[in-house]
Short mmCIF file of C-alpha atoms and ligand atoms in Angstrom, two decimals:
data_model
loop_
_atom_site.label_atom_id
_atom_site.label_comp_id
_atom_site.label_asym_id
_atom_site.label_seq_id
_atom_site.Cartn_x
_atom_site.Cartn_y
_atom_site.Cartn_z
CA MET A 1 166.89 167.90 65.49
CA SER A 2 169.17 164.48 66.02
CA THR A 3 167.58 161.87 68.73
CA GLN A 4 168.91 159.35 71.29
CA ASP A 5 167.18 156.62 70.17
CA SER A 6 166.42 153.73 72.71
CA THR A 7 168.80 151.65 71.22
CA ALA A 8 171.97 154.26 71.30
CA PRO A 9 174.45 152.92 73.60
CA LYS A 10 174.48 155.25 77.09
CA ASN A 11 176.62 156.54 79.41
CA LEU A 12 175.54 155.45 82.71
CA ALA A 13 177.93 157.99 84.46
CA ASN A 14 175.66 160.65 83.17
CA ILE A 15 172.09 158.85 84.33
CA ILE A 16 173.68 158.62 87.55
CA SER A 17 174.74 162.28 87.59
CA HIS A 18 171.09 162.96 85.92
CA CYS A 19 169.55 161.43 88.90
CA LYS A 20 171.36 163.30 91.26
CA GLU A 21 171.17 166.39 89.74
CA TYR A 22 166.75 166.04 89.56
CA GLY A 23 166.11 164.22 92.53
CA PHE A 24 165.77 160.52 92.18
CA ILE A 25 168.64 158.74 93.94
CA PHE A 26 171.14 160.06 96.16
CA PRO A 27 173.98 158.29 97.63
CA SER A 28 173.24 157.56 101.07
CA SER A 29 174.68 159.59 103.75
CA GLU A 30 176.54 162.05 101.04
CA ILE A 31 176.80 164.63 103.75
CA TYR A 32 179.75 162.30 105.71
CA ASP A 33 181.28 161.08 101.74
CA GLY A 34 178.96 158.31 101.68
CA LEU A 35 178.40 154.77 101.91
CA SER A 36 179.10 152.29 99.17
CA ALA A 37 176.89 150.53 97.69
CA VAL A 38 174.02 152.18 99.62
CA TYR A 39 171.48 154.82 97.92
CA ASP A 40 168.43 156.91 99.02
CA TYR A 41 165.40 157.64 96.60
CA GLY A 42 164.63 161.15 96.25
CA GLN A 43 161.70 163.09 95.11
CA TRP A 44 161.27 161.87 92.36
CA GLY A 45 163.01 158.43 92.39
CA VAL A 46 160.24 157.74 94.62
CA GLU A 47 157.54 158.29 92.90
CA LEU A 48 159.33 156.43 89.92
CA LYS A 49 159.58 152.90 92.71
CA LYS A 50 155.87 153.62 93.77
CA ASN A 51 154.82 153.39 90.11
CA ILE A 52 156.68 149.90 89.41
CA LYS A 53 156.37 148.44 92.23
CA ASP A 54 152.59 149.28 91.95
CA LEU A 55 152.39 147.44 88.04
CA TRP A 56 154.02 144.43 89.83
CA TRP A 57 151.70 144.29 92.14
CA LYS A 58 148.40 144.97 89.91
CA SER A 59 150.04 142.17 87.52
CA MET A 60 150.31 139.95 89.81
CA VAL A 61 147.58 140.31 92.71
CA TYR A 62 145.40 142.19 90.54
CA MET A 63 144.58 140.11 87.57
CA HIS A 64 145.59 136.58 89.09
CA GLU A 65 142.47 135.37 91.15
CA ASN A 66 144.82 133.26 92.74
CA ILE A 67 148.02 135.09 93.43
CA VAL A 68 147.57 136.70 96.95
CA GLY A 69 149.96 138.98 98.78
CA ILE A 70 151.86 139.54 102.03
CA ASP A 71 154.49 141.65 103.88
CA SER A 72 156.59 139.54 106.16
CA ALA A 73 159.12 140.71 108.15
CA ILE A 74 163.09 141.27 107.50
CA PHE A 75 163.88 139.83 111.00
CA MET A 76 163.33 136.04 110.80
CA HIS A 77 163.78 132.73 113.15
CA PRO A 78 167.85 132.12 112.23
CA THR A 79 166.98 128.69 112.05
CA ILE A 80 165.09 129.63 108.37
CA TRP A 81 168.51 130.20 107.15
CA LYS A 82 170.18 127.17 107.76
CA ALA A 83 166.97 124.99 106.42
CA SER A 84 167.20 127.59 103.36
CA GLY A 85 171.35 126.54 103.06
CA HIS A 86 171.89 130.62 103.70
CA VAL A 87 173.98 129.91 106.19
CA ASP A 88 176.30 127.28 105.29
CA ASN A 89 176.26 127.90 101.53
CA PHE A 90 177.75 131.65 102.00
CA SER A 91 180.26 130.49 103.94
CA ASP A 92 183.61 130.08 102.09
CA PRO A 93 186.53 131.74 102.06
CA MET A 94 186.57 133.77 99.17
CA ILE A 95 189.40 135.97 96.99
CA ASP A 96 189.06 138.97 94.65
CA ASN A 97 191.16 139.56 91.70
CA LEU A 98 191.85 143.82 92.25
CA ASP A 99 192.11 144.04 88.35
CA SER A 100 189.05 142.79 86.99
CA LYS A 101 187.62 142.92 90.38
CA LYS A 102 185.91 138.98 90.13
CA ARG A 103 185.51 137.27 93.19
CA TYR A 104 186.29 133.72 93.41
CA ARG A 105 185.54 130.67 96.31
CA VAL A 106 189.12 130.04 96.82
CA ASP A 107 187.85 125.86 96.45
CA HIS A 108 187.43 126.74 93.10
CA LEU A 109 190.32 128.55 92.18
CA ILE A 110 192.46 126.50 93.47
CA GLU A 111 190.37 123.16 92.10
CA ALA A 112 190.96 124.85 88.59
CA TYR A 113 194.50 125.32 88.97
CA ALA A 114 194.76 121.63 89.91
CA GLU A 115 192.89 120.39 86.36
CA GLN A 116 194.58 122.65 84.11
CA VAL A 117 198.24 121.49 85.68
CA SER A 118 196.83 118.06 85.61
CA GLY A 119 195.77 118.45 81.95
CA GLY A 120 193.24 116.24 81.96
CA GLU A 121 190.00 114.05 84.23
CA SER A 122 192.36 113.02 86.70
CA LEU A 123 194.82 115.05 88.91
CA ASN A 124 198.60 113.85 88.60
CA GLU A 125 200.75 114.25 91.57
CA GLU A 126 201.16 117.99 91.50
CA GLY A 127 197.40 118.46 91.60
CA GLN A 128 196.81 116.06 94.06
CA ALA A 129 199.45 117.74 96.20
CA VAL A 130 197.97 121.13 95.89
CA ILE A 131 194.49 119.80 96.48
CA ALA A 132 196.30 118.27 100.01
CA GLN A 133 197.33 121.50 100.37
CA MET A 134 194.41 123.21 100.34
CA GLU A 135 192.33 120.91 102.38
CA ALA A 136 194.94 120.73 104.94
CA LEU A 137 194.89 124.57 105.23
CA LEU A 138 191.24 125.20 104.94
CA ALA A 139 190.61 122.79 107.74
CA LYS A 140 192.83 124.91 110.04
CA ASP A 141 190.99 127.97 108.54
CA ASP A 142 194.88 129.56 107.58
CA PHE A 143 194.00 131.75 105.31
CA ALA A 144 196.91 133.92 105.03
CA GLY A 145 198.21 130.04 104.07
CA LEU A 146 195.80 130.07 101.18
CA LYS A 147 197.15 132.93 99.84
CA GLN A 148 200.28 132.05 99.63
CA LEU A 149 199.76 129.50 98.25
CA ILE A 150 197.81 131.04 95.30
CA LEU A 151 200.45 133.63 95.05
CA ASP A 152 203.00 130.68 94.78
CA LYS A 153 201.60 129.12 92.63
CA LYS A 154 201.33 131.97 90.35
CA MET A 155 197.29 130.98 89.70
CA THR A 156 195.16 134.01 87.78
CA CYS A 157 192.40 135.83 87.04
CA SER A 158 190.32 133.70 84.45
CA VAL A 159 189.53 137.39 82.86
CA SER A 160 192.56 139.88 84.02
CA GLY A 161 194.71 136.93 83.65
CA THR A 162 196.73 138.80 86.81
CA CYS A 163 197.84 137.56 90.46
CA ASN A 164 196.78 140.85 92.23
CA TRP A 165 194.84 139.47 95.39
CA THR A 166 193.05 140.55 97.90
CA ASP A 167 193.42 138.76 101.25
CA VAL A 168 190.87 135.60 101.83
CA ARG A 169 188.40 136.12 103.75
CA GLN A 170 185.75 134.38 105.21
CA PHE A 171 182.46 135.06 103.32
CA ASN A 172 179.04 134.91 104.01
CA LEU A 173 176.73 137.42 102.22
CA MET A 174 174.32 137.54 105.01
CA PHE A 175 174.59 140.52 107.62
CA SER A 176 173.91 139.59 110.92
CA THR A 177 172.77 141.31 113.87
CA GLN A 178 172.49 140.91 117.94
CA LEU A 179 168.48 140.33 118.87
CA GLY A 180 168.21 141.19 122.51
CA SER A 181 171.16 143.18 124.60
CA VAL A 182 172.96 140.27 125.46
CA ALA A 183 175.81 138.94 122.64
CA GLU A 184 175.13 135.34 122.66
CA GLU A 185 175.53 133.19 119.69
CA SER A 186 172.05 131.96 120.17
CA ASP A 187 170.94 135.11 119.28
CA THR A 188 172.57 136.05 116.25
CA ILE A 189 169.42 136.71 113.50
CA TYR A 190 170.21 137.83 109.70
CA LEU A 191 168.91 140.48 107.78
CA ARG A 192 167.20 138.49 105.06
CA PRO A 193 168.70 138.32 101.60
CA GLU A 194 166.17 137.22 99.65
CA THR A 195 162.28 137.82 100.40
CA ALA A 196 161.35 134.83 99.16
CA GLN A 197 162.20 132.96 102.74
CA GLY A 198 159.08 134.77 104.60
CA ILE A 199 156.55 133.58 101.80
CA PHE A 200 157.86 129.68 102.16
CA VAL A 201 157.26 129.65 105.99
CA ASN A 202 154.27 131.30 105.93
CA PHE A 203 152.96 128.93 103.10
CA ILE A 204 150.49 127.23 105.84
CA ASN A 205 149.25 130.18 106.98
CA VAL A 206 148.10 131.80 103.71
CA GLN A 207 146.80 128.24 102.14
CA LYS A 208 144.62 127.35 105.35
CA SER A 209 143.44 131.45 105.95
CA GLY A 210 142.75 131.88 102.26
CA ARG A 211 141.80 128.92 101.44
CA MET A 212 143.64 128.60 98.60
CA LYS A 213 143.69 125.98 96.00
CA VAL A 214 147.00 124.33 94.48
CA PRO A 215 147.54 126.29 91.94
CA PHE A 216 148.01 129.47 93.74
CA GLY A 217 150.89 131.95 94.22
CA ILE A 218 152.27 134.14 97.28
CA ALA A 219 153.93 137.42 95.93
CA GLN A 220 155.74 139.62 98.37
CA ILE A 221 157.68 142.96 97.91
CA GLY A 222 160.22 143.85 100.27
CA LYS A 223 163.90 144.82 101.25
CA ALA A 224 166.43 142.38 101.02
CA PHE A 225 169.84 143.09 101.96
CA ARG A 226 173.35 140.88 101.13
CA ASN A 227 176.93 141.90 101.76
CA GLU A 228 178.38 141.99 98.48
CA ILE A 229 182.23 142.29 98.41
CA VAL A 230 181.93 143.50 94.57
CA ALA A 231 179.36 146.20 94.75
CA ARG A 232 178.99 148.28 91.53
CA GLY A 233 176.84 150.05 88.91
CA PHE A 234 174.97 152.29 90.86
CA ILE A 235 171.67 151.06 91.90
CA PHE A 236 172.49 147.39 90.03
CA ARG A 237 174.60 145.68 92.81
CA MET A 238 173.32 147.47 96.48
CA ARG A 239 173.99 145.89 100.05
CA GLU A 240 170.47 147.31 100.43
CA PHE A 241 167.73 146.57 97.86
CA GLU A 242 164.35 146.05 97.46
CA GLN A 243 162.75 142.83 95.31
CA MET A 244 160.03 141.45 93.93
CA GLU A 245 158.91 138.28 94.24
CA MET A 246 156.38 135.48 93.84
CA GLN A 247 156.20 131.69 94.91
CA TYR A 248 153.93 130.08 92.84
CA PHE A 249 152.73 126.77 94.44
CA VAL A 250 152.05 123.34 92.12
CA ARG A 251 151.22 119.68 91.62
CA PRO A 252 154.35 118.07 91.68
CA GLY A 253 154.88 117.34 87.36
CA THR A 254 153.42 120.25 86.27
CA GLN A 255 156.80 122.79 87.37
CA LYS A 256 157.29 122.65 83.80
CA THR A 257 154.33 123.80 82.08
CA TRP A 258 153.84 126.96 84.62
CA TYR A 259 157.82 127.37 84.63
CA GLU A 260 157.12 128.33 80.51
CA TYR A 261 153.79 129.64 81.32
CA TRP A 262 155.60 132.22 84.09
CA LYS A 263 158.48 132.69 81.74
CA GLU A 264 156.04 134.09 78.87
CA ALA A 265 153.82 136.37 81.40
CA ARG A 266 157.10 138.12 82.84
CA MET A 267 158.58 138.95 79.35
CA LYS A 268 155.05 140.24 78.50
CA TRP A 269 155.38 142.53 81.62
CA HIS A 270 158.35 143.95 81.08
CA LEU A 271 157.12 144.79 76.73
CA GLU A 272 154.47 146.60 78.61
CA LEU A 273 157.20 148.49 80.44
CA GLY A 274 157.62 150.20 76.50
CA ILE A 275 160.64 148.39 75.95
CA PRO A 276 161.52 146.67 72.73
CA VAL A 277 161.34 143.19 72.73
CA GLU A 278 165.56 143.26 71.18
CA ARG A 279 166.40 144.44 74.80
CA TYR A 280 165.75 141.60 76.07
CA ARG A 281 166.91 137.79 76.12
CA PHE A 282 166.80 134.64 78.46
CA HIS A 283 169.69 133.04 79.59
CA ASP A 284 169.28 130.05 80.39
CA HIS A 285 170.95 128.44 83.82
CA VAL A 286 173.30 125.44 82.31
CA LYS A 287 174.64 124.93 85.81
CA LEU A 288 171.57 124.23 88.38
CA ALA A 289 171.67 124.76 91.94
CA HIS A 290 171.03 121.81 93.81
CA TYR A 291 167.39 121.89 94.04
CA ALA A 292 166.14 123.38 90.57
CA ASP A 293 165.20 121.69 88.01
CA ALA A 294 165.17 124.56 85.28
CA ALA A 295 166.26 128.13 85.50
CA CYS A 296 166.97 131.15 83.62
CA ASP A 297 167.63 135.07 84.27
CA ILE A 298 165.55 137.73 81.95
CA GLU A 299 168.84 140.11 81.00
CA TYR A 300 168.15 143.40 80.50
CA ASP A 301 171.14 145.53 77.02
CA PHE A 302 172.19 147.79 80.55
CA PRO A 303 174.45 150.34 79.37
CA MET A 304 177.14 147.89 81.16
CA GLY A 305 175.69 145.64 78.46
CA PHE A 306 172.75 142.44 79.27
CA LYS A 307 172.75 141.52 82.39
CA GLU A 308 170.58 139.51 84.86
CA VAL A 309 167.14 141.54 85.92
CA GLU A 310 164.94 139.02 86.89
CA GLY A 311 165.14 135.24 87.39
CA ILE A 312 162.41 132.66 86.83
CA HIS A 313 163.49 129.26 88.87
CA SER A 314 161.35 125.92 89.45
CA ARG A 315 162.45 124.96 92.53
CA THR A 316 160.93 121.63 93.02
CA ASP A 317 159.51 120.88 96.67
CA PHE A 318 163.12 121.67 97.88
CA ASP A 319 162.36 124.66 100.19
CA LEU A 320 159.03 123.15 101.61
CA THR A 321 160.67 119.89 102.28
CA GLN A 322 163.74 121.92 104.49
CA HIS A 323 161.46 123.98 106.27
CA GLN A 324 159.46 120.74 107.29
CA THR A 325 162.02 118.75 108.03
CA TYR A 326 163.47 122.14 110.47
CA SER A 327 160.51 122.92 112.00
CA LYS A 328 159.10 119.77 112.59
CA LYS A 329 155.73 120.98 111.98
CA LYS A 330 154.18 119.73 108.31
CA ILE A 331 153.83 121.31 105.38
CA GLN A 332 151.72 119.87 103.15
CA TYR A 333 148.30 120.62 100.81
CA PHE A 334 145.46 118.17 100.11
CA ASP A 335 144.62 117.88 96.89
CA ASN A 336 141.03 117.02 96.54
CA ASP A 337 141.14 116.84 92.81
CA ILE A 338 140.55 113.77 90.64
CA ASP A 339 143.55 111.78 89.60
CA GLU A 340 142.31 110.66 86.04
CA ALA A 341 145.36 108.29 85.60
CA THR A 342 144.35 106.46 89.38
CA GLY A 343 140.53 107.80 89.65
CA LYS A 344 141.41 108.86 93.44
CA PRO A 345 142.33 112.42 94.43
CA PHE A 346 146.27 113.15 94.37
CA GLY A 347 145.82 113.52 98.20
CA ASN A 348 148.82 114.38 99.95
CA TYR A 349 151.88 116.28 98.70
CA THR A 350 154.84 119.34 99.23
CA PRO A 351 153.77 120.99 96.37
CA TYR A 352 156.50 122.17 94.13
CA VAL A 353 157.33 126.03 93.16
CA ILE A 354 157.54 128.46 90.78
CA GLU A 355 159.61 131.47 91.65
CA THR A 356 159.52 134.98 89.48
CA SER A 357 162.04 137.56 91.05
CA ILE A 358 162.86 140.95 90.19
CA GLY A 359 165.36 143.55 91.78
CA LEU A 360 163.19 146.10 92.24
CA ASP A 361 165.99 148.69 91.98
CA ARG A 362 167.58 146.94 88.90
CA CYS A 363 164.17 147.37 87.60
CA ILE A 364 164.77 151.02 87.73
CA LEU A 365 168.09 151.20 86.20
CA MET A 366 166.54 149.35 83.18
CA CYS A 367 163.30 151.90 82.65
CA LEU A 368 165.83 154.93 84.07
CA SER A 369 168.43 153.28 81.01
CA GLU A 370 165.54 152.95 78.21
CA ALA A 371 164.34 156.51 79.33
CA TYR A 372 167.15 158.70 79.56
CA CYS A 373 168.34 160.10 75.97
CA GLU A 374 170.29 163.40 75.04
CA GLU A 375 168.65 165.38 72.40
CA ASP A 376 170.45 167.67 69.98
CA LEU A 377 167.91 170.26 68.74
CA SER A 378 170.34 172.42 67.47
CA THR A 379 169.47 174.90 64.22
CA PRO A 380 171.44 176.54 62.20
CA GLU A 381 170.68 180.05 64.33
CA LYS A 382 170.86 178.67 67.63
CA GLN A 383 172.85 175.88 69.32
CA ASP A 384 170.33 173.80 71.67
CA SER A 385 169.70 170.52 73.28
CA ARG A 386 167.76 168.77 76.03
CA VAL A 387 167.46 165.53 78.15
CA VAL A 388 164.75 163.77 78.31
CA LEU A 389 163.24 160.68 80.09
CA LYS A 390 161.17 159.30 77.93
CA PHE A 391 159.08 157.23 80.76
CA PRO A 392 155.99 155.58 79.64
CA PRO A 393 153.13 158.21 81.44
CA LYS A 394 152.26 155.01 83.77
CA ILE A 395 155.36 154.84 85.77
CA ALA A 396 156.26 158.72 85.03
CA PRO A 397 156.85 160.03 88.33
CA ILE A 398 154.89 163.43 87.69
CA LYS A 399 152.10 162.85 85.23
CA LEU A 400 150.97 166.91 84.65
CA ALA A 401 152.80 170.17 85.16
CA VAL A 402 150.54 173.15 85.03
CA LEU A 403 152.27 176.27 84.19
CA PRO A 404 150.67 179.42 84.42
CA LEU A 405 152.57 181.53 82.06
CA MET A 406 152.95 184.89 83.80
CA LYS A 407 152.85 185.12 88.12
CA LYS A 408 149.76 188.02 87.77
CA ASP A 409 146.40 188.97 85.86
CA GLY A 410 144.56 186.15 87.47
CA LEU A 411 146.54 183.26 85.57
CA PRO A 412 147.85 181.14 88.71
CA GLU A 413 144.50 181.12 89.97
CA LYS A 414 143.31 179.88 86.81
CA ALA A 415 145.95 177.22 86.83
CA ARG A 416 145.50 176.20 90.34
CA GLU A 417 141.74 175.71 89.44
CA LEU A 418 143.09 172.68 87.04
CA MET A 419 145.41 171.54 89.86
CA ASP A 420 142.48 170.90 92.29
CA HIS A 421 140.77 169.20 89.48
CA CYS A 422 143.75 166.61 88.67
CA ARG A 423 145.28 166.09 91.52
CA ASP A 424 142.85 163.34 93.12
CA SER A 425 143.63 161.39 90.17
CA PHE A 426 147.47 161.94 90.02
CA LEU A 427 150.57 163.61 90.64
CA CYS A 428 150.40 167.34 88.86
CA PHE A 429 153.35 169.66 89.68
CA TYR A 430 152.49 173.39 90.11
CA GLU A 431 155.55 175.97 88.71
CA GLU A 432 155.29 179.63 87.92
CA LYS A 433 158.94 180.50 87.86
CA ASP A 434 161.45 181.12 85.49
CA SER A 435 160.77 181.10 81.48
CA ILE A 436 158.26 178.62 79.90
CA GLY A 437 161.10 177.45 77.73
CA LYS A 438 163.24 176.56 80.80
CA ARG A 439 160.36 175.21 82.36
CA TYR A 440 159.52 173.00 79.69
CA ARG A 441 163.10 171.64 80.05
CA ARG A 442 162.69 170.85 83.52
CA MET A 443 160.02 168.60 82.98
CA ASP A 444 161.26 166.87 80.22
CA ALA A 445 164.27 166.22 82.49
CA LEU A 446 161.91 164.58 85.37
CA GLY A 447 160.22 162.60 82.13
CA THR A 448 156.61 164.32 83.12
CA PRO A 449 154.89 163.41 79.95
CA PHE A 450 152.24 166.62 80.09
CA CYS A 451 152.34 170.46 80.62
CA VAL A 452 149.74 172.44 80.08
CA THR A 453 150.58 175.96 79.98
CA ILE A 454 147.34 178.84 80.83
CA ASP A 455 147.38 182.31 79.28
CA HIS A 456 145.51 185.05 78.72
CA GLN A 457 143.18 183.03 76.60
CA SER A 458 142.19 180.11 78.83
CA LEU A 459 140.82 183.15 81.01
CA GLU A 460 138.60 184.26 78.59
CA ASP A 461 137.57 181.05 76.21
CA ASN A 462 139.04 178.15 78.94
CA THR A 463 141.52 176.52 76.88
CA VAL A 464 145.03 175.83 77.29
CA THR A 465 148.24 174.80 75.39
CA ILE A 466 148.94 171.28 76.08
CA ARG A 467 152.47 169.90 75.29
CA PHE A 468 153.76 166.64 75.00
CA ARG A 469 157.04 165.76 76.10
CA ASP A 470 158.51 163.74 73.76
CA SER A 471 156.94 165.11 70.15
CA MET A 472 157.82 168.77 71.73
CA GLU A 473 153.86 169.38 69.46
CA GLN A 474 152.02 171.71 71.66
CA GLU A 475 147.50 171.45 71.22
CA ARG A 476 145.41 173.80 71.92
CA ILE A 477 142.06 172.14 73.99
CA PRO A 478 139.38 172.82 76.52
CA MET A 479 140.74 173.34 79.46
CA GLU A 480 138.17 170.12 81.02
CA GLU A 481 139.85 167.99 79.00
CA VAL A 482 143.21 167.88 80.28
CA LYS A 483 142.18 165.15 83.26
CA ASP A 484 140.81 162.80 80.49
CA ARG A 485 143.72 162.95 78.25
CA VAL A 486 145.82 162.31 80.92
CA LEU A 487 144.37 159.97 81.91
CA ALA A 488 144.27 157.83 78.86
CA SER A 489 147.05 158.00 78.78
CA LEU A 490 147.70 155.96 81.38
CA ARG A 491 145.42 152.57 80.86
P1 ATP I 1 173.43 138.13 90.70
O1 ATP I 1 173.93 137.25 90.02
O2 ATP I 1 173.44 139.33 89.60
O3 ATP I 1 174.15 138.55 92.14
P2 ATP I 1 171.52 137.00 91.72
O4 ATP I 1 171.23 135.57 90.96
O5 ATP I 1 172.23 136.46 93.11
O6 ATP I 1 172.07 138.20 91.03
P3 ATP I 1 168.75 135.97 93.00
O7 ATP I 1 169.21 135.81 94.46
O8 ATP I 1 168.24 135.44 91.88
O9 ATP I 1 169.81 136.80 91.76
O10 ATP I 1 167.90 138.04 93.42
C1 ATP I 1 167.03 137.54 92.17
C2 ATP I 1 166.98 139.11 92.09
O11 ATP I 1 167.61 139.93 92.52
C3 ATP I 1 167.69 139.39 90.72
O12 ATP I 1 167.39 138.82 89.83
C4 ATP I 1 168.31 140.83 90.77
O13 ATP I 1 168.00 141.65 90.02
C5 ATP I 1 168.34 141.10 92.97
N1 ATP I 1 169.48 141.41 93.00
C6 ATP I 1 170.06 140.13 93.39
N2 ATP I 1 170.86 140.88 94.38
C7 ATP I 1 171.01 142.24 94.51
C8 ATP I 1 172.07 143.07 95.09
N3 ATP I 1 172.84 142.99 95.16
N4 ATP I 1 171.36 144.60 94.47
C9 ATP I 1 170.34 144.76 93.38
N5 ATP I 1 169.45 143.90 93.34
C10 ATP I 1 169.75 142.93 93.35
#
């Protein structure tokens, strides 16, 4: 038997078609030819998603006495996005290279060109002239002129090396809509591009109502929306997606320690998904956002290479301070612990924030990529193969399939007895159609870790055959042991 182990390269196209064929993920609005970069989760995808959400929630909220969860609304006051910087920082003119699909801020592309022709730190005459032209065009919002400048100077993409550009467009990643029936500018609100701001603006509510003491965290799982111009990679980059974010509020000066703590804690969570350590790496940000004092990504080796699945950011007091300024409400914390240096309480301050932010859909793609295996089971006598999703049982959509060998002789009734015994503890699946071999293969393709077959002997001595997905081994056990066996694998 040749097995595709977890380190073998996986083919994304095969994973995408498997997800559709077996009811995990469908393109959105498919009967209308789909909607780009939007996907629907099917009957098994939704279970996988729920299991991953639950694991994350448990590790954050149940396992930490000082972390609580919230569920804030998607619509928020528009000023929030001014305070957070999203209104201004996502509104630059952009241009895409059609060959590499790389997107550039137009000013970055032109500045890089100016530096390149100048050949040094300071700009020469030609470089200065290009910058002057750019500034004049930007001031007039003359996007056609900017594109012409890029074409005239033959500015190329650093990846493809070509000059094959789209038009320049003003691009804000946020989707906007109107609140109320009158389309006035003041009514414009945004679909949130991240869940974090819902946490920041509830900092005081949660801290006071929960009598939370710094350090403490607020966790949230929810939808976020980004009008990604280059949306590729299946559910890796979507326009509507889900995030699992946690903001941890700490005393200023302790952020470095907590940043290291959360880097380690989050990597531990990833490893508990059963994914080997060599499939991950940390990527430290060299160029930090203006509000961050440290930041890194956890990258996973996706079918298209190592890419970010989670970000861990030390965001200083930027967000809370911004909201304090824009809302004109005091957003501070009184710390009555004694500062050993002064012998006095730490007093009032704006807490610093460590954020962990993971895309749920990216995490699902990671688990699918890791689990997907094509196995050649051929023997000299017979060609055979299977596709199996080797999910750890705790994230597998179905935990147990109950399969009566035949549709008669009281076997279905016996099988239903087992279903009724187990269904309040985990998701079970009943199937009596097709040969047992075909039913096993189907359960392998869905990632079901255990199949139980009920046969005539089961009626006599109350034993059943349990079959293990990964090894395909079978064992005869008493029927009353099945539930505990499955439960033990979920711990
Ligand atoms: P990227 O560089 O890939 O665009 P980002 O750095 O903008 O991601 P963050 O703003 O830090 O991402 O968001 C946190 C997490 O949310 C990311 O690590 C990723 O898992 C997820 N995420 C962000 N954008 C998308 C998207 N368009 N589709 C799916 N998941 C996303």
